[in-house]
Amino acid sequence: MGTERKRKVSLFDVVDEPSAKIAKSNGLGLTGMNANSSINKWNGRPYSQRYYDILEKRKTLPVWQQKEEFLQVLRANQTLILVGETGSGKTTQIPQFVLDAVDIETPDKRRKMMIACTQPRRVAAMSVSRRVAEEMDVTIGEEVGYSIRFEDCSSARTVLKYLTDGMLLREAMTDPLLERYKVIILDEAHERTLATDVLFGLLKEVLKNRPDLKLVVMSATLEAEKFQGYFNGAPLMKVPGRLHPVEIFYTQEPERDYLEAAIRTVVQIHMCEPPGDILVFLTGEEEIEDACRKITKEVGNMGDQVGPVKVVPLYSTLPPAMQQKIFEPAPPPVKEGGPPGRKIVVSTNIAETSLTIDGIVYVIDPGFSKQKVYNPRVRVESLLVSPISKASAHQRSGRAGRTQPGKCFRLYTEKSFNNDLQPQTYPEILRSNLANTVLTLKKLGIDDLVHFDFMDPPAPETLMRALEVLNYLGALDDEGNLTKLGEIMSEFPLDPQMSKMLVVSSEFNCSNEILSVAAMLSGTSICFLACFVFLLSQVLGRCPGAISCLISSLSERVFALRLVHNTRLSSATVLSGFHAPVGMHHRISKQVLMQIVSVSQYSLMKQMVSPCLEAQKAADEAKARFGHIDGDHLTLLNVYHAYKQNNEDQSWCYENFINHRALKAADNVRQQLVRIMSRFNLKLCSTDFNSRDYYVNIRKAMLAGYFMQVAHLERTGHYLTVKDNQVVHLHPSNCLDHKPEWVIYNEYVLTSRNFIRTVTDIRGEWLVDIAPHYYDLENFPQCEAKRVLEKLYRKKEKDREESRNRR
DNA sequence: GAGCACTGC
């Protein structure tokens, strides 16, 4: 291969001198400022205008010549940094160039060394590798392959492998020097995922021990200088992007209400600007749905003066079929020669990196996104609506110029862009609980975390917290060395608490059940269909003719309004399925109906009130069938068991408000976990279902992992987390029929109040039995829980004495 | 008696 490859894409524009500091000249693309007079008033409010020429106009060299220069630099250096905007084609082209440049032969003629190209996302790894295989005219999985969780599409013949950054990190755990690779390409490095950051530090070490290994770091322009500094002044080359110029507008005054401002701007664009689709960035699902409704309504009020609009919400938890709607074309004019239609996509950050929509000409950027923050003091991760970074703003505006010149409206002042926004979003490693990361690092053989070469070192307190947690779990000894237990735990793709629960579950004679619980809890989206779907089907059955118009006008919104729940798995989600009818009924009748359906449709909708009661009944039955009064974890287990007992039947799922696809995903996770269990000879076992200990053992095993996430019911009637003494409330979605004195919880969420979500009743006696080292009273803050524990210890001591006397 | 940015192993 090689010669017959067809390359249509021109790649390099200019090859900078090694170590040239291009970041400075390129910056944010702030050069080329121009006055622009096409809009000087925006909804009565003047906008300041600046023109950013994102494309740097430099002479273009023929492809072969640039390729040679690239190969030259690669041969002469161990590390190389390559910067380029998205859309430069570097992801598909560079690995192919590299393939031509390096010798991948090994003494063993049957096997060649590989080139690895990492991506932060699975879909990208898969689709890019497919495209490259096609370009090189080879079958995917042969010379070119990919490797992602649950799917290894590569073979002994594979020489170019695309994989997720997390996957490469996994591989490093068994192959610390990454000896099967000749070149490693870290793509999208500017995204600074946890895995990328760990790989940075790791690869820096590996490179010292493997002079034959080469590293190519590919990134967007903004962090180039920082990368260069980190990688000891490695040469830097540039691939120009192929973006069209984007005009940027700022407001002259700060906006008080960015949601209102965003909607106003959408309407203004629709009224005054030439055809072209609009992309609006908002922070979350609720806000997006709200905005969609309001935009539709406002434009609807304007009548025939303006063209029709198709308003499409976009966020990750939206069912895939709904997400596809963003790729549909804008609606045609209502009548021939009338004003053209427009597509308006209202999206979370997902449209900033993960999903690209062609045809976007206008971007509206209010300047906010939800970001994860971690507070090591109370060990809580939460989501906070925060101002975005300059880099993020830059990325957002770039979304307007993919197919033609575009415009970006920033709903903040230029001054605040310059002075208030930080240059980069804080990398994830500074915003996360690092327990899992530290465990991985230990497994990778990095003992001295304090001196590990992080590009951005995390707060010492965060590292200390992580070490402390791992020590309590028994994964690290008091010297901070990985224990045998920790070694096994690190092999599971789960949080340490969950791995611990799984590893010890055999000792509690319930590993089969704990496997199911862990699979159901771990990041899969499981959901119950809300009862409205049931309700619709009821109505459909009754008046099939009349309903079709309603369905057509409602069906989009039925999804959009979360009448179908398709959110991440937590028992909260699962259990809210049971609660859905009340809220949903209320929601659709009051907030939505009058806005989105005509009067005749409304009267039809009113007929749905009575089937709604049936739906309520069905949901109650579902709850009665699966709900376990002792806890949400056990409810999840019931759901999983019922699913298996009914042979994973799709229509059974539908009838029981269970999302089939999501349970299948959980089953997939479970199989992976089972394989890891067997690898370590961990027994797969169950307590007899008729035994009194069946659920007791499961709850004890869970406690063995989650003893640090316990809350105690105070006499005042509210819960306090153990040791941290935070006031928390049981999330109203819980399935308990009582308020237990002690609960373990899976999640601590900060929203309108401090909630603990997915909770299960446990007994105080178990705390002192299973985790005496954590419930050591000498090291315990004064509180009610402490006094209760003291009693429990005394009782335990007394019992022990009695049994000694009896002997 | 509430409401989940986005990934990944």
Short mmCIF file of C-alpha atoms in Angstrom, two decimals, chain A residues 376-795:
data_model
loop_
_atom_site.label_atom_id
_atom_site.label_comp_id
_atom_site.label_asym_id
_atom_site.label_seq_id
_atom_site.Cartn_x
_atom_site.Cartn_y
_atom_site.Cartn_z
CA PRO A 376 -12.02 17.78 47.77
CA ARG A 377 -12.99 19.03 51.21
CA VAL A 378 -16.45 17.49 51.10
CA ARG A 379 -15.54 15.05 48.31
CA VAL A 380 -18.34 16.17 46.04
CA GLU A 381 -18.36 16.65 42.32
CA SER A 382 -21.07 18.96 41.07
CA LEU A 383 -22.13 20.77 37.94
CA LEU A 384 -21.98 24.52 37.92
CA VAL A 385 -23.11 26.97 35.27
CA SER A 386 -19.92 28.91 34.64
CA PRO A 387 -18.52 31.36 32.08
CA ILE A 388 -16.75 29.64 29.22
CA SER A 389 -13.10 30.21 28.29
CA LYS A 390 -11.74 32.20 25.38
CA ALA A 391 -10.75 28.94 23.71
CA SER A 392 -14.28 27.69 24.04
CA ALA A 393 -15.70 30.93 22.63
CA HIS A 394 -13.31 30.62 19.74
CA GLN A 395 -14.39 27.06 19.09
CA ARG A 396 -18.04 28.06 19.20
CA SER A 397 -17.61 30.89 16.72
CA GLY A 398 -15.75 28.54 14.40
CA ARG A 399 -18.92 26.50 14.10
CA ALA A 400 -20.39 29.33 12.00
CA GLY A 401 -17.76 29.12 9.30
CA ARG A 402 -17.70 25.53 8.24
CA THR A 403 -19.43 25.86 4.88
CA GLN A 404 -19.45 29.60 4.14
CA PRO A 405 -18.55 32.87 5.83
CA GLY A 406 -20.59 33.26 9.00
CA LYS A 407 -21.43 35.45 11.93
CA CYS A 408 -21.13 34.89 15.64
CA PHE A 409 -23.09 36.89 18.18
CA ARG A 410 -21.53 36.89 21.61
CA LEU A 411 -23.99 37.97 24.26
CA TYR A 412 -21.35 39.66 26.35
CA THR A 413 -19.16 42.68 25.94
CA GLU A 414 -15.82 42.70 24.21
CA LYS A 415 -14.33 44.02 27.39
CA SER A 416 -15.61 41.09 29.33
CA PHE A 417 -14.30 38.73 26.67
CA ASN A 418 -10.85 40.25 27.04
CA ASN A 419 -10.78 40.72 30.78
CA ASP A 420 -13.10 38.18 32.35
CA LEU A 421 -12.80 34.99 30.34
CA GLN A 422 -9.87 32.81 31.20
CA PRO A 423 -7.79 31.74 28.21
CA GLN A 424 -8.42 28.01 28.60
CA THR A 425 -11.03 25.84 30.26
CA TYR A 426 -9.45 24.26 33.30
CA PRO A 427 -8.35 20.78 32.31
CA GLU A 428 -10.49 18.00 33.71
CA ILE A 429 -7.71 16.76 35.96
CA LEU A 430 -8.07 19.95 38.02
CA ARG A 431 -11.83 19.53 38.35
CA SER A 432 -12.25 15.87 39.20
CA ASN A 433 -12.15 13.41 41.99
CA LEU A 434 -8.91 11.59 41.28
CA ALA A 435 -9.38 8.38 43.24
CA ASN A 436 -9.66 6.33 40.10
CA THR A 437 -6.86 8.16 38.32
CA VAL A 438 -4.50 7.67 41.25
CA LEU A 439 -5.28 3.97 41.29
CA THR A 440 -4.46 3.78 37.60
CA LEU A 441 -1.22 5.69 38.09
CA LYS A 442 -0.19 3.35 40.89
CA LYS A 443 -0.91 0.38 38.71
CA LEU A 444 1.21 1.98 35.99
CA GLY A 445 4.08 1.95 38.44
CA ILE A 446 4.13 5.64 39.29
CA ASP A 447 4.88 5.68 42.99
CA ASP A 448 5.81 9.27 43.53
CA LEU A 449 2.67 11.18 42.61
CA VAL A 450 3.92 14.44 44.01
CA HIS A 451 6.78 14.53 41.55
CA PHE A 452 4.89 13.03 38.64
CA ASP A 453 5.22 15.38 35.70
CA PHE A 454 1.63 16.58 35.28
CA MET A 455 1.19 19.29 32.69
CA ASP A 456 -1.14 20.90 35.23
CA PRO A 457 -0.55 19.42 38.68
CA PRO A 458 -3.79 18.84 40.59
CA ALA A 459 -4.30 20.40 44.00
CA PRO A 460 -2.34 18.50 46.66
CA GLU A 461 -5.53 18.22 48.67
CA THR A 462 -7.23 16.39 45.81
CA LEU A 463 -4.36 13.92 45.58
CA MET A 464 -4.34 13.47 49.35
CA ARG A 465 -8.06 12.78 49.32
CA ALA A 466 -7.61 10.19 46.59
CA LEU A 467 -4.78 8.45 48.45
CA GLU A 468 -6.82 8.49 51.64
CA VAL A 469 -9.86 6.92 49.96
CA LEU A 470 -7.73 4.22 48.35
CA ASN A 471 -6.06 3.51 51.65
CA TYR A 472 -9.39 3.14 53.42
CA LEU A 473 -10.54 0.80 50.67
CA GLY A 474 -7.43 -1.29 51.17
CA ALA A 475 -6.14 -0.65 47.65
CA LEU A 476 -3.05 1.08 49.02
CA ASP A 477 -1.12 0.22 52.17
CA ASP A 478 -0.04 2.82 54.68
CA GLU A 479 3.10 3.52 52.68
CA GLY A 480 0.99 4.23 49.64
CA ASN A 481 1.99 1.07 47.80
CA LEU A 482 -0.48 -0.85 45.72
CA THR A 483 -1.81 -3.91 47.55
CA LYS A 484 -2.86 -7.17 45.96
CA LEU A 485 -6.46 -6.03 46.34
CA GLY A 486 -5.66 -2.70 44.73
CA GLU A 487 -4.04 -4.47 41.85
CA ILE A 488 -7.22 -6.38 41.11
CA MET A 489 -9.39 -3.32 41.66
CA SER A 490 -7.42 -1.33 39.13
CA GLU A 491 -8.39 -3.82 36.42
CA PHE A 492 -12.07 -2.94 36.61
CA PRO A 493 -13.35 -0.06 34.50
CA LEU A 494 -15.21 1.29 37.53
CA ASP A 495 -14.78 3.70 40.40
CA PRO A 496 -12.70 2.26 43.25
CA GLN A 497 -15.69 1.96 45.58
CA MET A 498 -17.52 -0.11 43.05
CA SER A 499 -14.50 -2.25 42.21
CA LYS A 500 -14.02 -2.94 45.90
CA MET A 501 -17.65 -3.94 46.29
CA LEU A 502 -17.27 -6.29 43.36
CA VAL A 503 -14.00 -7.86 44.46
CA VAL A 504 -15.28 -8.64 47.97
CA SER A 505 -18.73 -9.74 46.83
CA SER A 506 -17.60 -13.36 46.54
CA GLU A 507 -16.81 -13.33 50.25
CA PHE A 508 -20.38 -12.24 50.90
CA ASN A 509 -21.63 -15.00 48.64
CA CYS A 510 -23.44 -12.69 46.26
CA SER A 511 -21.08 -11.80 43.41
CA ASN A 512 -23.70 -12.61 40.77
CA GLU A 513 -26.04 -10.03 42.25
CA ILE A 514 -23.39 -7.40 42.87
CA LEU A 515 -22.28 -7.77 39.28
CA SER A 516 -25.80 -6.88 38.19
CA VAL A 517 -26.03 -3.93 40.54
CA ALA A 518 -22.66 -2.60 39.39
CA ALA A 519 -23.59 -2.99 35.74
CA MET A 520 -26.87 -1.20 36.28
CA LEU A 521 -25.18 1.63 38.14
CA SER A 522 -22.22 2.15 35.90
CA GLY A 523 -22.82 4.90 33.47
CA THR A 524 -25.21 3.18 31.12
CA SER A 525 -28.37 4.90 30.23
CA ILE A 526 -31.20 2.92 31.59
CA CYS A 527 -34.59 4.32 31.62
CA PHE A 528 -38.17 3.71 32.11
CA LEU A 529 -40.40 5.02 29.43
CA ALA A 530 -42.57 7.62 30.96
CA CYS A 531 -46.18 6.79 31.11
CA PHE A 532 -47.13 9.24 28.45
CA VAL A 533 -46.04 6.85 25.82
CA PHE A 534 -48.34 4.32 27.32
CA LEU A 535 -50.97 6.96 27.43
CA LEU A 536 -50.52 7.87 23.79
CA SER A 537 -50.76 4.27 22.81
CA GLN A 538 -54.01 4.05 24.75
CA VAL A 539 -55.44 7.02 22.97
CA LEU A 540 -54.19 5.69 19.68
CA GLY A 541 -56.05 2.51 20.31
CA ARG A 542 -59.23 4.41 20.95
CA CYS A 543 -59.39 6.94 18.20
CA PRO A 544 -56.75 6.09 15.64
CA GLY A 545 -58.06 8.50 13.02
CA ALA A 546 -58.31 11.57 15.15
CA ILE A 547 -55.03 11.07 16.81
CA SER A 548 -52.79 11.11 13.77
CA CYS A 549 -52.82 14.89 13.44
CA LEU A 550 -52.07 15.21 17.08
CA ILE A 551 -49.24 12.79 16.89
CA SER A 552 -47.70 14.56 13.94
CA SER A 553 -47.74 17.91 15.68
CA LEU A 554 -46.85 16.51 19.04
CA SER A 555 -44.50 13.68 18.33
CA GLU A 556 -41.43 15.87 18.11
CA ARG A 557 -42.29 17.56 21.32
CA VAL A 558 -43.36 14.40 22.99
CA PHE A 559 -39.72 13.49 22.93
CA ALA A 560 -38.49 16.97 23.42
CA LEU A 561 -40.50 17.40 26.54
CA ARG A 562 -39.03 14.30 27.99
CA LEU A 563 -42.23 12.43 27.82
CA VAL A 564 -39.85 9.69 27.05
CA HIS A 565 -37.20 9.60 29.69
CA ASN A 566 -33.90 8.71 28.28
CA THR A 567 -31.43 9.89 30.77
CA ARG A 568 -28.42 8.44 32.37
CA LEU A 569 -28.91 5.56 34.67
CA SER A 570 -29.42 6.36 38.24
CA SER A 571 -32.17 4.91 40.21
CA ALA A 572 -33.48 8.42 40.33
CA THR A 573 -34.14 8.24 36.66
CA VAL A 574 -35.39 4.76 36.86
CA LEU A 575 -37.68 5.49 39.70
CA SER A 576 -38.91 8.75 38.34
CA GLY A 577 -40.40 6.57 35.65
CA PHE A 578 -42.79 5.39 38.27
CA HIS A 579 -43.66 8.88 39.25
CA ALA A 580 -43.95 10.20 35.77
CA PRO A 581 -47.68 10.38 35.15
CA VAL A 582 -48.47 12.95 37.76
CA GLY A 583 -45.76 15.34 36.80
CA MET A 584 -46.09 14.68 33.13
CA HIS A 585 -49.77 15.16 33.11
CA HIS A 586 -49.42 18.41 34.90
CA ARG A 587 -46.64 19.49 32.69
CA ILE A 588 -48.25 18.81 29.39
CA SER A 589 -51.62 20.24 30.22
CA LYS A 590 -50.47 23.43 31.81
CA GLN A 591 -47.23 24.52 30.34
CA VAL A 592 -47.27 23.16 26.89
CA LEU A 593 -50.59 22.40 25.43
CA MET A 594 -51.92 25.87 24.90
CA GLN A 595 -48.67 26.94 23.35
CA ILE A 596 -48.12 24.23 20.86
CA VAL A 597 -51.42 22.78 19.84
CA SER A 598 -54.46 24.39 18.34
CA VAL A 599 -57.74 24.61 20.21
CA SER A 600 -59.22 21.57 18.55
CA GLN A 601 -56.15 19.56 19.38
CA TYR A 602 -56.37 20.78 22.94
CA SER A 603 -59.87 19.43 23.38
CA LEU A 604 -58.63 16.15 22.03
CA MET A 605 -55.80 16.21 24.49
CA LYS A 606 -58.20 16.71 27.34
CA GLN A 607 -59.62 13.31 26.59
CA MET A 608 -56.29 11.94 27.56
CA VAL A 609 -56.80 12.83 31.17
CA SER A 610 -58.65 9.67 31.96
CA PRO A 611 -56.24 7.28 30.28
CA CYS A 612 -53.65 9.12 32.27
CA LEU A 613 -55.12 7.63 35.38
CA GLU A 614 -54.69 4.22 33.83
CA ALA A 615 -51.14 5.10 33.09
CA GLN A 616 -50.70 6.13 36.69
CA LYS A 617 -52.07 2.79 37.74
CA ALA A 618 -49.74 0.95 35.42
CA ALA A 619 -46.79 2.86 36.78
CA ASP A 620 -47.82 2.06 40.32
CA GLU A 621 -47.99 -1.57 39.35
CA ALA A 622 -44.54 -1.36 37.85
CA LYS A 623 -43.26 0.16 41.04
CA ALA A 624 -44.98 -2.51 43.07
CA ARG A 625 -43.41 -5.15 40.88
CA PHE A 626 -39.80 -3.92 40.84
CA GLY A 627 -39.52 -1.54 43.74
CA HIS A 628 -37.70 -2.79 46.80
CA ILE A 629 -38.55 -1.03 50.03
CA ASP A 630 -35.05 -1.46 51.38
CA GLY A 631 -33.34 0.44 48.67
CA ASP A 632 -32.88 1.69 45.18
CA HIS A 633 -29.89 -0.56 44.50
CA LEU A 634 -32.12 -3.54 45.18
CA THR A 635 -34.78 -2.11 42.90
CA LEU A 636 -32.22 -1.96 40.13
CA LEU A 637 -31.40 -5.58 40.80
CA ASN A 638 -35.08 -6.51 40.56
CA VAL A 639 -35.40 -4.74 37.26
CA TYR A 640 -32.37 -6.56 35.89
CA HIS A 641 -33.65 -9.93 37.09
CA ALA A 642 -37.08 -9.33 35.65
CA TYR A 643 -35.48 -8.36 32.36
CA LYS A 644 -33.51 -11.59 32.23
CA GLN A 645 -36.43 -13.71 33.35
CA ASN A 646 -38.46 -12.35 30.51
CA ASN A 647 -35.76 -13.34 28.05
CA GLU A 648 -34.73 -9.76 27.37
CA ASP A 649 -37.95 -9.39 25.46
CA GLN A 650 -38.46 -6.04 23.83
CA SER A 651 -42.21 -5.84 24.10
CA TRP A 652 -42.06 -6.90 27.73
CA CYS A 653 -39.73 -3.96 28.32
CA TYR A 654 -42.10 -1.62 26.58
CA GLU A 655 -45.06 -2.79 28.59
CA ASN A 656 -43.11 -2.32 31.79
CA PHE A 657 -41.72 1.10 31.02
CA ILE A 658 -38.21 -0.20 30.67
CA ASN A 659 -35.77 0.90 28.00
CA HIS A 660 -34.63 -2.21 26.22
CA ARG A 661 -31.59 -0.68 24.55
CA ALA A 662 -30.28 0.61 27.85
CA LEU A 663 -30.69 -2.69 29.65
CA LYS A 664 -28.88 -4.38 26.84
CA ALA A 665 -26.02 -1.96 27.40
CA ALA A 666 -25.99 -2.80 31.11
CA ASP A 667 -25.87 -6.46 30.21
CA ASN A 668 -22.88 -5.73 28.01
CA VAL A 669 -21.07 -4.07 30.90
CA ARG A 670 -21.93 -7.00 33.09
CA GLN A 671 -20.36 -9.46 30.67
CA GLN A 672 -17.17 -7.42 30.63
CA LEU A 673 -17.09 -7.39 34.43
CA VAL A 674 -17.68 -11.14 34.56
CA ARG A 675 -14.67 -11.70 32.30
CA ILE A 676 -12.47 -9.65 34.61
CA MET A 677 -13.80 -11.52 37.65
CA SER A 678 -12.93 -14.87 36.09
CA ARG A 679 -9.48 -13.66 35.16
CA PHE A 680 -8.75 -13.24 38.86
CA ASN A 681 -10.55 -16.42 39.87
CA LEU A 682 -13.14 -14.50 41.80
CA LYS A 683 -15.95 -16.89 42.50
CA LEU A 684 -19.33 -16.25 40.85
CA CYS A 685 -21.88 -17.16 43.50
CA SER A 686 -25.29 -16.39 44.97
CA THR A 687 -27.00 -16.84 48.30
CA ASP A 688 -30.15 -18.94 48.08
CA PHE A 689 -32.95 -16.57 47.12
CA ASN A 690 -35.21 -18.02 49.83
CA SER A 691 -32.63 -17.44 52.51
CA ARG A 692 -33.13 -14.53 54.90
CA ASP A 693 -29.59 -13.53 54.09
CA TYR A 694 -30.14 -13.07 50.37
CA TYR A 695 -30.62 -9.30 50.49
CA VAL A 696 -28.61 -8.91 53.71
CA ASN A 697 -25.50 -10.25 52.01
CA ILE A 698 -25.98 -7.99 49.03
CA ARG A 699 -26.36 -4.94 51.26
CA LYS A 700 -23.30 -5.91 53.27
CA ALA A 701 -21.19 -6.33 50.14
CA MET A 702 -22.29 -2.92 48.94
CA LEU A 703 -21.35 -1.43 52.27
CA ALA A 704 -17.89 -2.98 51.99
CA GLY A 705 -17.30 -0.67 49.02
CA TYR A 706 -19.40 2.32 50.00
CA PHE A 707 -18.73 2.68 53.74
CA MET A 708 -17.46 6.18 53.09
CA GLN A 709 -20.79 7.19 51.58
CA VAL A 710 -23.07 6.75 54.54
CA ALA A 711 -25.61 9.13 56.00
CA HIS A 712 -27.19 8.98 59.44
CA LEU A 713 -30.72 10.07 60.33
CA GLU A 714 -30.54 12.63 63.14
CA ARG A 715 -33.21 13.07 65.74
CA THR A 716 -34.12 16.36 64.07
CA GLY A 717 -35.31 14.31 61.11
CA HIS A 718 -32.64 15.14 58.56
CA TYR A 719 -29.63 13.19 57.41
CA LEU A 720 -25.99 14.03 58.05
CA THR A 721 -23.21 12.45 56.01
CA VAL A 722 -20.86 10.49 58.18
CA LYS A 723 -17.62 12.28 59.12
CA ASP A 724 -18.15 15.21 56.72
CA ASN A 725 -21.33 16.18 58.59
CA GLN A 726 -23.10 17.65 55.60
CA VAL A 727 -26.86 18.05 55.83
CA VAL A 728 -28.38 16.01 53.03
CA HIS A 729 -31.83 14.96 51.90
CA LEU A 730 -32.99 11.71 50.39
CA HIS A 731 -33.70 12.41 46.76
CA PRO A 732 -37.48 12.26 46.34
CA SER A 733 -37.10 9.66 43.63
CA ASN A 734 -36.10 7.03 46.16
CA CYS A 735 -38.03 3.84 46.54
CA LEU A 736 -37.92 3.44 50.32
CA ASP A 737 -41.09 3.18 52.34
CA HIS A 738 -39.43 4.42 55.50
CA LYS A 739 -36.60 6.63 56.66
CA PRO A 740 -33.80 4.25 57.67
CA GLU A 741 -31.42 5.25 60.45
CA TRP A 742 -28.42 4.53 58.24
CA VAL A 743 -28.20 4.62 54.44
CA ILE A 744 -25.48 4.20 51.87
CA TYR A 745 -25.77 6.39 48.81
CA ASN A 746 -24.37 6.20 45.34
CA GLU A 747 -24.40 9.86 44.44
CA TYR A 748 -24.28 13.21 46.16
CA VAL A 749 -25.88 15.86 43.98
CA LEU A 750 -26.02 19.56 44.58
CA THR A 751 -29.07 21.11 42.98
CA SER A 752 -31.79 22.98 44.74
CA ARG A 753 -30.72 21.22 47.93
CA ASN A 754 -28.07 18.69 48.87
CA PHE A 755 -29.47 15.38 47.75
CA ILE A 756 -28.22 11.85 48.11
CA ARG A 757 -29.48 9.72 45.28
CA THR A 758 -29.77 5.96 44.92
CA VAL A 759 -29.89 5.01 48.57
CA THR A 760 -30.16 1.72 50.41
CA ASP A 761 -30.98 0.92 54.02
CA ILE A 762 -28.07 -0.57 55.98
CA ARG A 763 -27.59 -1.39 59.65
CA GLY A 764 -25.30 0.37 62.07
CA GLU A 765 -23.90 -2.93 63.36
CA TRP A 766 -22.51 -3.66 59.92
CA LEU A 767 -20.50 -0.43 59.95
CA VAL A 768 -18.48 -1.48 62.96
CA ASP A 769 -18.12 -5.02 61.60
CA ILE A 770 -17.21 -4.29 58.02
CA ALA A 771 -15.31 -1.00 58.24
CA PRO A 772 -13.98 -0.62 61.80
CA HIS A 773 -10.88 1.16 60.48
CA TYR A 774 -13.07 3.92 59.04
CA TYR A 775 -15.46 3.98 61.97
CA ASP A 776 -12.60 4.36 64.39
CA LEU A 777 -14.07 6.63 67.04
CA GLU A 778 -10.78 8.19 68.06
CA ASN A 779 -10.75 9.85 64.70
CA PHE A 780 -14.35 10.94 64.52
CA PRO A 781 -16.00 14.33 64.83
CA GLN A 782 -18.44 14.84 67.72
CA CYS A 783 -21.94 14.15 66.47
CA GLU A 784 -25.02 12.08 67.06
CA ALA A 785 -23.75 9.31 64.80
CA LYS A 786 -20.67 9.00 66.97
CA ARG A 787 -22.74 8.44 70.10
CA VAL A 788 -24.77 5.78 68.31
CA LEU A 789 -21.60 4.10 67.13
CA GLU A 790 -20.17 4.16 70.63
CA LYS A 791 -23.22 2.24 71.78
CA LEU A 792 -22.81 -0.23 68.94
CA TYR A 793 -19.17 -0.82 69.85
CA ARG A 794 -20.08 -1.38 73.49
CA LYS A 795 -22.74 -3.85 72.47
#
